[in-house]
Tab-separated table of C-alpha atoms and ligand atoms in Angstrom:
chain	number	residue	atom	x	y	z
A	1	MET	CA	57.284	60.771	106.006
A	2	ALA	CA	60.951	60.466	105.070
A	3	LYS	CA	63.429	61.239	107.826
A	4	ALA	CA	65.127	64.639	107.344
A	5	LYS	CA	68.724	64.033	106.264
A	6	ALA	CA	71.614	65.873	107.902
A	7	MET	CA	73.417	68.309	105.637
A	8	PHE	CA	76.726	70.066	105.947
A	9	VAL	CA	76.536	73.757	105.117
A	10	CYS	CA	79.553	75.997	104.523
A	11	GLN	CA	79.269	78.924	106.955
A	12	SER	CA	81.190	81.108	104.572
A	13	CYS	CA	79.528	80.630	101.170
A	14	GLY	CA	76.442	78.515	101.901
A	15	ALA	CA	77.408	75.511	99.737
A	16	THR	CA	75.948	72.206	100.924
A	17	THR	CA	77.353	68.672	100.938
A	18	THR	CA	76.106	65.399	102.363
A	19	LYS	CA	79.466	64.524	103.945
A	20	TRP	CA	81.641	66.558	106.296
A	21	GLN	CA	84.725	68.070	104.662
A	22	GLY	CA	87.661	69.967	106.124
A	23	LYS	CA	87.728	72.357	103.182
A	24	CYS	CA	84.782	73.748	101.282
A	25	ASP	CA	85.031	72.727	97.589
A	26	SER	CA	83.132	75.738	96.499
A	27	CYS	CA	84.915	78.662	98.216
A	28	GLY	CA	88.100	76.971	99.410
A	29	GLU	CA	87.692	78.040	103.074
A	30	TRP	CA	88.871	75.658	105.795
A	31	ASN	CA	86.824	74.459	108.784
A	32	THR	CA	83.628	76.147	107.726
A	33	MET	CA	81.387	73.116	107.207
A	34	ALA	CA	78.779	72.782	109.960
A	35	GLU	CA	76.073	70.180	110.297
A	36	GLU	CA	72.508	71.405	109.949
A	37	THR	CA	69.469	69.180	110.173
A	38	PRO	CA	66.458	70.639	108.405
A	39	ARG	CA	63.363	70.489	110.589
A	40	ALA	CA	60.791	68.079	109.107
A	41	LEU	CA	57.620	69.986	108.280
A	42	PRO	CA	54.228	68.598	109.275
A	43	LYS	CA	52.418	66.987	106.344
A	44	GLY	CA	50.811	69.491	103.989
A	45	ALA	CA	52.477	72.526	105.575
A	46	THR	CA	54.024	73.723	102.340
A	47	GLY	CA	53.175	76.819	100.321
A	48	GLY	CA	52.033	78.788	103.370
A	49	LYS	CA	49.283	76.401	104.383
A	50	GLY	CA	48.631	76.506	108.101
A	51	GLY	CA	50.369	79.910	108.612
A	52	SER	CA	48.563	82.822	110.230
A	53	LYS	CA	48.043	86.230	108.596
A	54	ILE	CA	50.314	89.123	109.477
A	55	ALA	CA	48.996	92.693	109.637
A	56	PHE	CA	50.369	95.302	107.238
A	57	VAL	CA	50.426	99.025	108.079
A	58	SER	CA	51.330	102.220	106.198
A	59	LEU	CA	54.713	103.910	106.476
A	60	LYS	CA	53.221	106.971	108.121
A	61	GLY	CA	52.214	106.434	111.705
A	62	GLN	CA	52.511	107.438	115.303
A	63	SER	CA	55.853	106.381	116.660
A	64	ALA	CA	57.686	108.741	118.978
A	65	ALA	CA	61.472	109.018	118.863
A	66	PRO	CA	62.910	106.473	121.307
A	67	PRO	CA	63.762	107.952	124.705
A	68	ARG	CA	67.483	108.103	125.399
A	69	ARG	CA	69.304	107.261	128.574
A	70	LYS	CA	72.477	109.286	129.087
A	71	MET	CA	75.652	107.721	130.410
A	72	GLY	CA	77.138	110.993	131.563
A	73	ILE	CA	80.104	110.564	129.207
A	74	SER	CA	79.205	112.984	126.457
A	75	GLU	CA	81.625	111.521	123.884
A	76	PHE	CA	80.113	108.047	124.398
A	77	ASP	CA	76.527	109.372	124.360
A	78	ARG	CA	77.130	111.191	121.083
A	79	VAL	CA	78.629	108.135	119.377
A	80	CYS	CA	75.524	106.162	120.408
A	81	GLY	CA	73.343	108.812	118.746
A	82	GLY	CA	72.492	110.784	121.898
A	83	GLY	CA	72.236	108.082	124.557
A	84	LEU	CA	71.123	104.497	125.019
A	85	VAL	CA	67.855	103.237	123.570
A	86	ALA	CA	65.920	100.748	125.704
A	87	GLY	CA	65.924	97.249	124.228
A	88	SER	CA	68.849	97.900	121.902
A	89	ALA	CA	71.953	95.734	121.583
A	90	ILE	CA	75.360	97.368	121.201
A	91	LEU	CA	78.523	95.524	120.222
A	92	VAL	CA	81.744	97.123	121.466
A	93	GLY	CA	84.693	95.655	119.577
A	94	GLY	CA	88.382	96.297	120.017
A	95	ASP	CA	91.827	94.823	120.549
A	96	PRO	CA	92.485	93.145	123.878
A	97	GLY	CA	93.810	95.653	126.396
A	98	ILE	CA	92.596	98.744	124.547
A	99	GLY	CA	90.256	99.771	127.383
A	100	LYS	CA	86.813	98.312	126.642
A	101	SER	CA	86.229	97.053	130.189
A	102	THR	CA	87.384	100.372	131.619
A	103	LEU	CA	85.090	102.346	129.305
A	104	LEU	CA	82.038	100.227	130.081
A	105	LEU	CA	82.659	100.271	133.818
A	106	GLN	CA	82.884	104.055	133.685
A	107	ALA	CA	79.717	104.188	131.567
A	108	CYS	CA	77.821	101.998	134.058
A	109	ALA	CA	78.931	104.189	136.922
A	110	GLY	CA	77.889	107.312	135.026
A	111	LEU	CA	74.304	106.149	134.549
A	112	THR	CA	72.356	108.014	137.173
A	113	GLY	CA	69.145	106.576	138.530
A	114	ALA	CA	69.417	103.433	136.415
A	115	SER	CA	69.730	99.819	137.432
A	116	CYS	CA	72.779	98.339	135.818
A	117	ALA	CA	74.231	94.800	135.686
A	118	TYR	CA	77.863	94.094	134.782
A	119	ILE	CA	78.616	90.457	134.034
A	120	THR	CA	82.231	89.550	133.597
A	121	GLY	CA	83.411	86.259	132.169
A	122	GLU	CA	87.046	87.302	131.913
A	123	GLU	CA	88.044	88.761	135.205
A	124	SER	CA	87.319	87.800	138.775
A	125	ILE	CA	85.053	89.910	140.970
A	126	ASP	CA	88.134	91.097	142.866
A	127	GLN	CA	89.859	92.302	139.719
A	128	VAL	CA	86.827	94.356	138.692
A	129	ARG	CA	86.484	95.732	142.226
A	130	LEU	CA	90.140	96.672	142.264
A	131	ARG	CA	89.740	98.558	139.001
A	132	ALA	CA	86.595	100.286	140.281
A	133	THR	CA	88.471	101.402	143.396
A	134	ARG	CA	91.353	102.688	141.295
A	135	LEU	CA	88.913	104.691	139.172
A	136	GLY	CA	87.150	105.988	142.275
A	137	LEU	CA	83.874	104.328	141.239
A	138	GLU	CA	83.468	101.835	144.069
A	139	GLY	CA	80.374	103.645	145.361
A	140	ALA	CA	78.476	103.338	142.045
A	141	PRO	CA	75.282	101.238	142.234
A	142	VAL	CA	76.392	98.547	139.757
A	143	HIS	CA	75.284	94.927	140.186
A	144	LEU	CA	78.441	92.941	139.525
A	145	ALA	CA	78.602	89.215	138.794
A	146	SER	CA	81.067	86.755	137.354
A	147	ALA	CA	79.472	84.098	135.119
A	148	THR	CA	80.007	82.343	131.809
A	149	ASN	CA	77.015	80.044	131.399
A	150	VAL	CA	74.550	81.941	129.233
A	151	ARG	CA	71.598	79.992	130.644
A	152	ASP	CA	72.387	81.331	134.146
A	153	VAL	CA	72.976	84.822	132.802
A	154	VAL	CA	69.675	84.914	130.900
A	155	ALA	CA	67.734	83.552	133.899
A	156	SER	CA	69.300	86.126	136.214
A	157	LEU	CA	68.689	89.046	133.856
A	158	GLU	CA	65.116	87.873	133.351
A	159	ASN	CA	64.463	87.817	137.102
A	160	MET	CA	66.130	91.038	138.209
A	161	PRO	CA	63.359	93.281	139.562
A	162	ALA	CA	64.459	96.357	137.602
A	163	LEU	CA	67.075	96.479	134.883
A	164	ASP	CA	67.999	99.264	132.467
A	165	VAL	CA	71.471	98.375	131.214
A	166	ALA	CA	73.433	95.102	131.113
A	167	VAL	CA	77.064	94.612	130.098
A	168	ILE	CA	78.452	91.237	128.983
A	169	ASP	CA	82.260	91.281	129.119
A	170	SER	CA	82.978	89.480	126.839
A	171	ILE	CA	80.712	87.563	124.468
A	172	GLN	CA	83.616	85.235	123.564
A	173	THR	CA	83.768	83.876	127.124
A	174	MET	CA	80.056	82.983	127.269
A	175	TYR	CA	78.937	79.478	126.464
A	176	ALA	CA	75.606	77.821	125.859
A	177	ASP	CA	75.443	74.216	127.119
A	178	THR	CA	73.023	73.352	124.314
A	179	VAL	CA	75.805	73.784	121.755
A	180	ASP	CA	78.585	71.295	121.399
A	181	SER	CA	81.587	73.525	120.771
A	182	ALA	CA	84.125	75.542	122.727
A	183	PRO	CA	83.402	79.129	123.893
A	184	GLY	CA	84.471	81.705	121.323
A	185	THR	CA	83.549	79.615	118.267
A	186	VAL	CA	81.140	81.027	115.701
A	187	THR	CA	78.232	78.827	116.768
A	188	GLN	CA	78.720	79.549	120.472
A	189	VAL	CA	79.085	83.277	119.987
A	190	ARG	CA	76.034	83.402	117.743
A	191	THR	CA	73.855	81.301	120.042
A	192	CYS	CA	74.827	83.213	123.197
A	193	ALA	CA	74.352	86.601	121.528
A	194	HIS	CA	70.968	85.544	120.182
A	195	GLU	CA	69.719	84.486	123.620
A	196	LEU	CA	71.006	87.628	125.296
A	197	ILE	CA	69.544	89.917	122.620
A	198	GLN	CA	66.189	88.178	122.935
A	199	VAL	CA	66.039	88.773	126.673
A	200	ALA	CA	67.122	92.416	126.199
A	201	LYS	CA	64.299	93.006	123.700
A	202	ARG	CA	61.778	91.210	125.873
A	203	ARG	CA	62.654	93.109	129.033
A	204	GLY	CA	63.579	96.384	127.332
A	205	PHE	CA	67.062	96.971	128.703
A	206	ALA	CA	70.067	98.186	126.732
A	207	LEU	CA	72.608	95.405	126.217
A	208	PHE	CA	76.345	95.914	125.709
A	209	LEU	CA	78.288	92.990	124.250
A	210	VAL	CA	82.057	93.276	124.416
A	211	GLY	CA	83.859	91.476	121.579
A	212	HIS	CA	87.567	91.017	120.989
A	213	VAL	CA	89.080	91.661	117.602
A	214	THR	CA	91.446	89.049	116.199
A	215	LYS	CA	94.692	89.784	114.375
A	216	GLU	CA	93.021	89.938	110.955
A	217	GLY	CA	90.903	92.824	112.145
A	218	THR	CA	87.624	90.970	112.436
A	219	LEU	CA	85.966	90.093	115.703
A	220	ALA	CA	86.562	86.426	116.493
A	221	GLY	CA	83.417	84.847	115.196
A	222	PRO	CA	81.549	88.062	115.777
A	223	ARG	CA	81.326	89.260	112.181
A	224	VAL	CA	78.157	87.227	112.541
A	225	LEU	CA	77.181	89.509	115.393
A	226	GLU	CA	77.375	92.702	113.385
A	227	HIS	CA	74.031	92.118	111.729
A	228	MET	CA	72.350	90.804	114.878
A	229	VAL	CA	72.949	93.935	116.948
A	230	ASP	CA	71.584	97.468	116.489
A	231	THR	CA	74.846	99.320	116.956
A	232	VAL	CA	78.455	98.366	116.299
A	233	LEU	CA	81.139	100.439	117.984
A	234	TYR	CA	84.870	99.916	117.603
A	235	PHE	CA	87.250	101.107	120.247
A	236	GLU	CA	90.535	101.710	118.516
A	237	GLY	CA	93.858	103.332	119.109
A	238	ASP	CA	97.484	102.632	119.274
A	239	ARG	CA	98.736	101.239	122.545
A	240	GLY	CA	101.812	103.417	122.139
A	241	HIS	CA	99.598	106.511	122.285
A	242	GLN	CA	97.236	107.547	124.998
A	243	PHE	CA	94.419	108.428	122.562
A	244	ARG	CA	91.513	106.066	122.109
A	245	ILE	CA	88.838	106.508	119.478
A	246	LEU	CA	85.350	105.091	119.750
A	247	ARG	CA	83.886	104.825	116.265
A	248	ALA	CA	80.301	103.941	115.297
A	249	VAL	CA	80.377	101.758	112.168
A	250	LYS	CA	76.708	100.812	112.280
A	251	ASN	CA	73.899	102.444	114.180
A	252	ARG	CA	70.178	101.853	113.766
A	253	PHE	CA	69.502	104.727	116.159
A	254	GLY	CA	71.956	107.400	115.061
A	255	PRO	CA	74.624	108.502	112.612
A	256	THR	CA	77.531	106.226	111.704
A	257	ASP	CA	81.117	107.401	111.300
A	258	GLU	CA	80.692	109.420	114.468
A	259	ILE	CA	83.740	109.329	116.704
A	260	GLY	CA	84.370	109.925	120.376
A	261	VAL	CA	87.897	110.715	121.496
A	262	PHE	CA	89.300	109.612	124.845
A	263	GLU	CA	92.614	109.727	126.577
A	264	MET	CA	93.813	106.815	128.731
A	265	THR	CA	95.162	108.161	131.993
A	266	ASP	CA	96.046	106.447	135.260
A	267	LEU	CA	92.583	107.418	136.455
A	268	GLY	CA	90.838	105.703	133.559
A	269	LEU	CA	89.518	107.170	130.325
A	270	ARG	CA	89.117	110.897	130.114
A	271	GLU	CA	86.983	112.564	127.445
A	272	VAL	CA	88.742	114.795	124.962
A	273	THR	CA	86.387	117.559	123.979
A	274	ASN	CA	88.850	119.331	121.698
A	275	PRO	CA	90.631	116.545	119.788
A	276	SER	CA	92.274	118.874	117.257
A	277	ALA	CA	94.294	120.595	119.982
A	278	LEU	CA	95.404	117.199	121.261
A	279	PHE	CA	96.379	115.826	117.837
A	280	LEU	CA	98.389	118.944	117.062
A	281	ALA	CA	99.973	119.240	120.515
A	282	GLU	CA	103.332	117.784	119.521
A	283	ARG	CA	103.603	119.516	116.171
A	284	ARG	CA	106.721	121.492	115.469
A	285	GLY	CA	106.186	124.329	113.039
A	286	ASN	CA	108.274	124.999	109.938
A	287	VAL	CA	109.426	121.462	109.331
A	288	SER	CA	109.380	120.159	105.792
A	289	GLY	CA	107.169	117.154	105.060
A	290	SER	CA	104.511	118.136	107.565
A	291	CYS	CA	101.066	119.457	106.751
A	292	VAL	CA	97.893	120.054	108.789
A	293	PHE	CA	94.776	118.461	107.322
A	294	ALA	CA	91.382	119.885	108.221
A	295	GLY	CA	89.226	116.770	108.289
A	296	ILE	CA	85.723	115.789	109.338
A	297	GLU	CA	85.076	112.721	111.459
A	298	GLY	CA	81.346	112.037	111.656
A	299	THR	CA	79.823	115.409	112.394
A	300	ARG	CA	82.916	116.895	113.965
A	301	PRO	CA	85.863	118.726	112.443
A	302	VAL	CA	89.241	117.308	113.471
A	303	LEU	CA	92.611	118.768	112.545
A	304	VAL	CA	95.516	116.324	112.245
A	305	GLU	CA	99.103	116.521	111.137
A	306	ILE	CA	100.159	114.484	108.115
A	307	GLN	CA	103.859	113.716	107.943
A	308	ALA	CA	105.766	112.518	104.901
A	309	LEU	CA	109.326	111.440	104.335
A	310	VAL	CA	110.667	111.085	100.797
A	311	ALA	CA	114.158	109.641	100.442
A	312	PRO	CA	116.123	108.211	97.498
A	313	THR	CA	115.785	104.466	97.580
A	314	THR	CA	118.601	102.039	98.219
A	315	PHE	CA	116.455	99.096	97.153
A	316	GLY	CA	115.549	97.853	93.702
A	317	THR	CA	111.890	98.509	94.366
A	318	PRO	CA	111.149	101.698	96.324
A	319	ARG	CA	109.413	101.220	99.658
A	320	ARG	CA	106.017	102.677	100.483
A	321	ALA	CA	104.875	102.640	104.102
A	322	VAL	CA	101.661	104.194	105.386
A	323	VAL	CA	100.323	104.548	108.910
A	324	GLY	CA	96.798	105.883	109.366
A	325	TRP	CA	95.859	106.218	105.700
A	326	ASP	CA	95.105	104.053	102.673
A	327	MET	CA	98.059	102.723	100.673
A	328	GLY	CA	96.035	102.614	97.432
A	329	ARG	CA	95.140	106.253	97.847
A	330	LEU	CA	98.802	107.196	98.428
A	331	ASN	CA	99.799	105.391	95.236
A	332	MET	CA	97.106	107.293	93.362
A	333	VAL	CA	98.289	110.682	94.656
A	334	THR	CA	101.926	109.924	93.746
A	335	ALA	CA	100.855	108.700	90.297
A	336	VAL	CA	98.893	111.912	89.683
A	337	LEU	CA	101.872	114.021	90.809
A	338	GLU	CA	104.120	112.071	88.451
A	339	SER	CA	102.050	111.943	85.319
A	340	ARG	CA	100.042	115.184	85.534
A	341	CYS	CA	102.674	117.482	87.046
A	342	GLY	CA	105.915	115.716	86.111
A	343	VAL	CA	107.125	115.438	89.721
A	344	ALA	CA	109.265	112.313	89.851
A	345	MET	CA	108.692	110.223	92.941
A	346	GLY	CA	109.199	106.789	91.418
A	347	SER	CA	112.799	106.327	92.542
A	348	ASN	CA	112.127	107.396	96.133
A	349	ASP	CA	111.053	105.575	99.268
A	350	ILE	CA	107.905	107.184	100.654
A	351	TYR	CA	106.788	107.042	104.272
A	352	LEU	CA	103.495	108.607	105.314
A	353	ASN	CA	102.190	108.950	108.847
A	354	VAL	CA	99.065	110.443	110.371
A	355	ALA	CA	100.354	111.787	113.679
A	356	GLY	CA	98.548	110.884	116.906
A	357	GLY	CA	97.354	107.427	115.882
A	358	LEU	CA	94.179	108.546	114.077
A	359	ARG	CA	93.094	106.611	110.972
A	360	ILE	CA	91.742	108.827	108.197
A	361	GLN	CA	89.321	107.529	105.586
A	362	GLU	CA	88.263	110.738	103.858
A	363	PRO	CA	89.354	111.386	100.251
A	364	ALA	CA	89.546	115.050	101.301
A	365	ALA	CA	92.989	114.260	102.732
A	366	ASP	CA	94.429	113.817	99.195
A	367	LEU	CA	95.556	117.410	98.844
A	368	ALA	CA	97.112	117.478	102.320
A	369	VAL	CA	99.034	114.299	101.491
A	370	ALA	CA	100.185	115.797	98.195
A	371	ALA	CA	101.327	118.944	100.030
A	372	ALA	CA	103.239	116.896	102.636
A	373	LEU	CA	104.918	114.851	99.874
A	374	LEU	CA	105.886	117.918	97.844
A	375	SER	CA	107.158	119.643	100.963
A	376	ALA	CA	109.277	116.615	101.857
A	377	LEU	CA	110.615	116.386	98.303
A	378	SER	CA	111.503	120.066	98.047
A	379	SER	CA	112.568	120.506	101.732
A	380	GLU	CA	110.329	123.565	101.678
A	381	PRO	CA	107.968	123.664	104.713
A	382	VAL	CA	104.214	124.158	104.320
A	383	PRO	CA	103.451	127.511	106.033
A	384	ALA	CA	102.919	126.692	109.740
A	385	GLU	CA	99.703	128.672	109.949
A	386	ALA	CA	98.042	126.931	106.957
A	387	VAL	CA	95.600	124.021	106.763
A	388	VAL	CA	95.007	121.974	103.612
A	389	PHE	CA	92.120	119.881	102.295
A	390	GLY	CA	90.649	118.766	98.940
A	391	GLU	CA	90.038	115.638	96.908
A	392	ILE	CA	92.307	114.934	93.949
A	393	GLY	CA	90.894	113.447	90.754
A	394	LEU	CA	92.854	111.303	88.291
A	395	SER	CA	93.363	114.154	85.859
A	396	GLY	CA	94.908	116.228	88.630
A	397	GLU	CA	91.863	118.407	89.277
A	398	VAL	CA	91.105	119.253	92.896
A	399	ARG	CA	87.453	118.695	93.776
A	400	ALA	CA	85.329	120.488	96.327
A	401	VAL	CA	84.646	118.600	99.542
A	402	ALA	CA	81.720	118.694	101.945
A	403	GLN	CA	81.578	120.903	105.056
A	404	ARG	CA	84.109	123.448	103.825
A	405	ASP	CA	83.014	126.152	106.249
A	406	LEU	CA	83.046	123.838	109.244
A	407	ARG	CA	86.647	122.874	108.458
A	408	LEU	CA	87.696	126.505	108.064
A	409	LYS	CA	85.916	127.472	111.270
A	410	GLU	CA	87.753	124.820	113.283
A	411	ALA	CA	91.068	125.908	111.762
A	412	GLY	CA	90.273	129.529	112.701
A	413	LYS	CA	89.471	128.466	116.258
A	414	LEU	CA	92.897	126.867	116.587
A	415	GLY	CA	94.706	129.939	115.343
A	416	PHE	CA	95.345	129.028	111.706
A	417	LYS	CA	95.401	131.978	109.308
A	418	ARG	CA	95.534	130.423	105.867
A	419	ALA	CA	94.058	127.511	103.955
A	420	TRP	CA	94.794	125.792	100.666
A	421	ALA	CA	91.503	124.395	99.500
A	422	PRO	CA	89.354	123.913	96.401
A	423	LYS	CA	86.684	126.500	95.580
A	424	PRO	CA	83.329	125.709	97.181
A	425	SER	CA	80.974	123.764	94.923
A	426	THR	CA	78.321	126.002	93.327
A	427	ALA	CA	75.612	124.881	95.746
A	428	PRO	CA	76.458	126.524	99.081
A	429	ASP	CA	76.872	124.228	102.050
A	430	LYS	CA	73.544	124.758	103.791
A	431	ARG	CA	74.342	122.592	106.803
A	432	SER	CA	77.212	124.692	108.066
A	433	ALA	CA	77.051	128.012	109.831
A	434	LYS	CA	77.806	131.439	108.343
A	435	PRO	CA	80.814	131.587	106.053
A	436	THR	CA	83.878	132.307	108.103
A	437	SER	CA	86.395	132.538	105.297
A	438	GLY	CA	86.818	136.162	106.384
A	439	GLU	CA	89.092	135.140	109.239
A	440	ILE	CA	91.113	132.745	107.112
A	441	ALA	CA	92.741	133.619	103.813
A	442	VAL	CA	91.781	130.792	101.484
A	443	LYS	CA	93.968	130.131	98.472
A	444	ASP	CA	91.850	128.457	95.813
A	445	ILE	CA	93.454	125.330	94.433
A	446	GLY	CA	91.856	124.045	91.239
A	447	HIS	CA	94.608	121.675	90.074
A	448	VAL	CA	97.477	119.879	91.820
A	449	GLN	CA	99.832	121.881	89.612
A	450	ASP	CA	98.822	124.950	91.666
A	451	ILE	CA	100.440	123.567	94.794
A	452	VAL	CA	103.386	122.081	92.916
A	453	SER	CA	104.292	125.619	91.864
A	454	LEU	CA	103.880	126.869	95.452
A	455	PHE	CA	106.829	124.664	96.411
A	456	GLY	CA	108.955	126.009	93.615
A	457	ILE	CA	109.357	122.569	92.081
A	458	ASP	CA	110.056	123.227	88.428
A	459	ALA	CA	111.572	121.528	85.406
A	460	THR	CA	115.076	121.620	86.915
A	461	GLU	CA	113.839	119.793	89.996
A	462	ARG	CA	112.237	117.265	87.735
A	463	THR	CA	115.398	116.597	85.809
A	464	ARG	CA	117.371	116.468	89.055
A	465	SER	CA	114.999	113.827	90.365
A	466	GLY	CA	115.727	111.733	87.353
A	467	HIS	CA	113.153	112.669	84.672
B	1	LIG	P1	90.948	97.117	129.810
B	1	LIG	O1	89.762	97.979	130.032
B	1	LIG	O2	91.139	95.980	130.741
B	1	LIG	O3	91.010	96.598	128.312
B	1	LIG	P2	90.080	95.554	127.522
B	1	LIG	O4	88.888	95.315	128.350
B	1	LIG	O5	89.794	96.234	126.220
B	1	LIG	O6	90.896	94.332	127.324
B	1	LIG	O7	92.190	98.121	129.862
B	1	LIG	C1	93.425	97.596	130.033
B	1	LIG	C2	94.512	98.627	129.840
B	1	LIG	O8	94.178	99.923	130.253
B	1	LIG	C3	95.650	98.162	130.681
B	1	LIG	O9	96.763	97.994	129.838
B	1	LIG	C4	95.871	99.235	131.688
B	1	LIG	C5	95.179	100.419	131.106
B	1	LIG	N1	94.574	101.261	132.151
B	1	LIG	C6	95.094	102.509	132.423
B	1	LIG	O10	96.074	102.941	131.822
B	1	LIG	N2	94.502	103.294	133.375
B	1	LIG	C7	93.414	102.880	134.073
B	1	LIG	O11	92.921	103.622	134.927
B	1	LIG	C8	92.883	101.579	133.807
B	1	LIG	C9	91.710	101.050	134.547
B	1	LIG	C10	93.484	100.811	132.820
B	2	LIG	MG1	88.395	93.540	129.289
């Protein structure tokens, strides 16, 4: 039998070479070639010979919904789909210093009647104890250890008499002595995570892996982890603000796009049960360039303020700066305003900000952005008691968006009286409760031109702005 030859495989595109190279010829990535030795198969073991049969079953069958273990932090439980599932692996990603260790320590302490292990590879036992004391959690029955060798960690988790939840803080500090590279590299992170996930599945405890995000926005190495785990949560927020948002981007046991809102206080993270009130807390009414968007994050309505500033440019190319929204989407909205309604924005600098540090991904924010821009351009405030939502199409039409009634209901709860929104789509929104439009006067917007005229921007304005 010929000896299996070593191959170098690009970890980014999968191209193979027989020699090591610093740069992959096929995709151009640097430092992605890793050596892989194919295992030599026993003679004749090709084409499925020697394999054993697997049993197939039908789709319909008896499997109960997995039992859930609550952490006592309702925002966290909801993001996980209603609690922790035994044997599942959850990746918690986020920037360093955002509050991942604090959140998980609080979650461990909130688990009642469960056996919980917290393994730290980053901090010393004393540091974790100090934090626990500061949070008033020192009496919680958490088994704390400081370790980085994954072999020791796996052996200890395997031999604990009872274990329901384990936290590894962080996966980048763990190392497997079977692998020849530094902790935090792709191979190390993947090997350690694999071993830990295996033991979690075998013993049936929920496993939290903490992962740091690098500057480019991906977890260091851990993109590889996203498909290995059952749930991926990102803990995000602006360190300048006290809000923190826990967002589910993948969940095999619950809905994705669900968010949990927290506030960082000197006594740790506090749940925010009414995020809209918090996001609107610093709003000053009757200011031009400001507009309240009634959005949906996951299953929950969230009202946020969108602020715009439009100023004549002093540069050759006008500046566009966006915080909390998509730049491409802003360019599309300004292009529609220009070419469908004749509102000239081209010679202006545009700054757009979603107040409070929230990042919005919904296209339903288009109309609110358009309203904020028009208000900034005309110095005419959007009525303080109005909310705005709707998706703008390229021909300037405003399209209906999902969960209209839920958005209006939330706005009503927070004391808003009016809404600018597209007509509901013909099929009524069955998921939401009874229509509540009675409390709120909804102005139907079918085309962007409808709101342009609300700001009194007319042909004279257009010529003044340089058309
Ligand atoms: P930490 O949980 O250590 O972040 P991570 O594990 O994501 O790196 O949180 C660190 C920050 O949180 C730190 O800057 C201090 C702040 N913090 C508070 O403001 N209040 C608190 O009660 C605690 C424990 C931390
Ligand atoms: Mg930490």
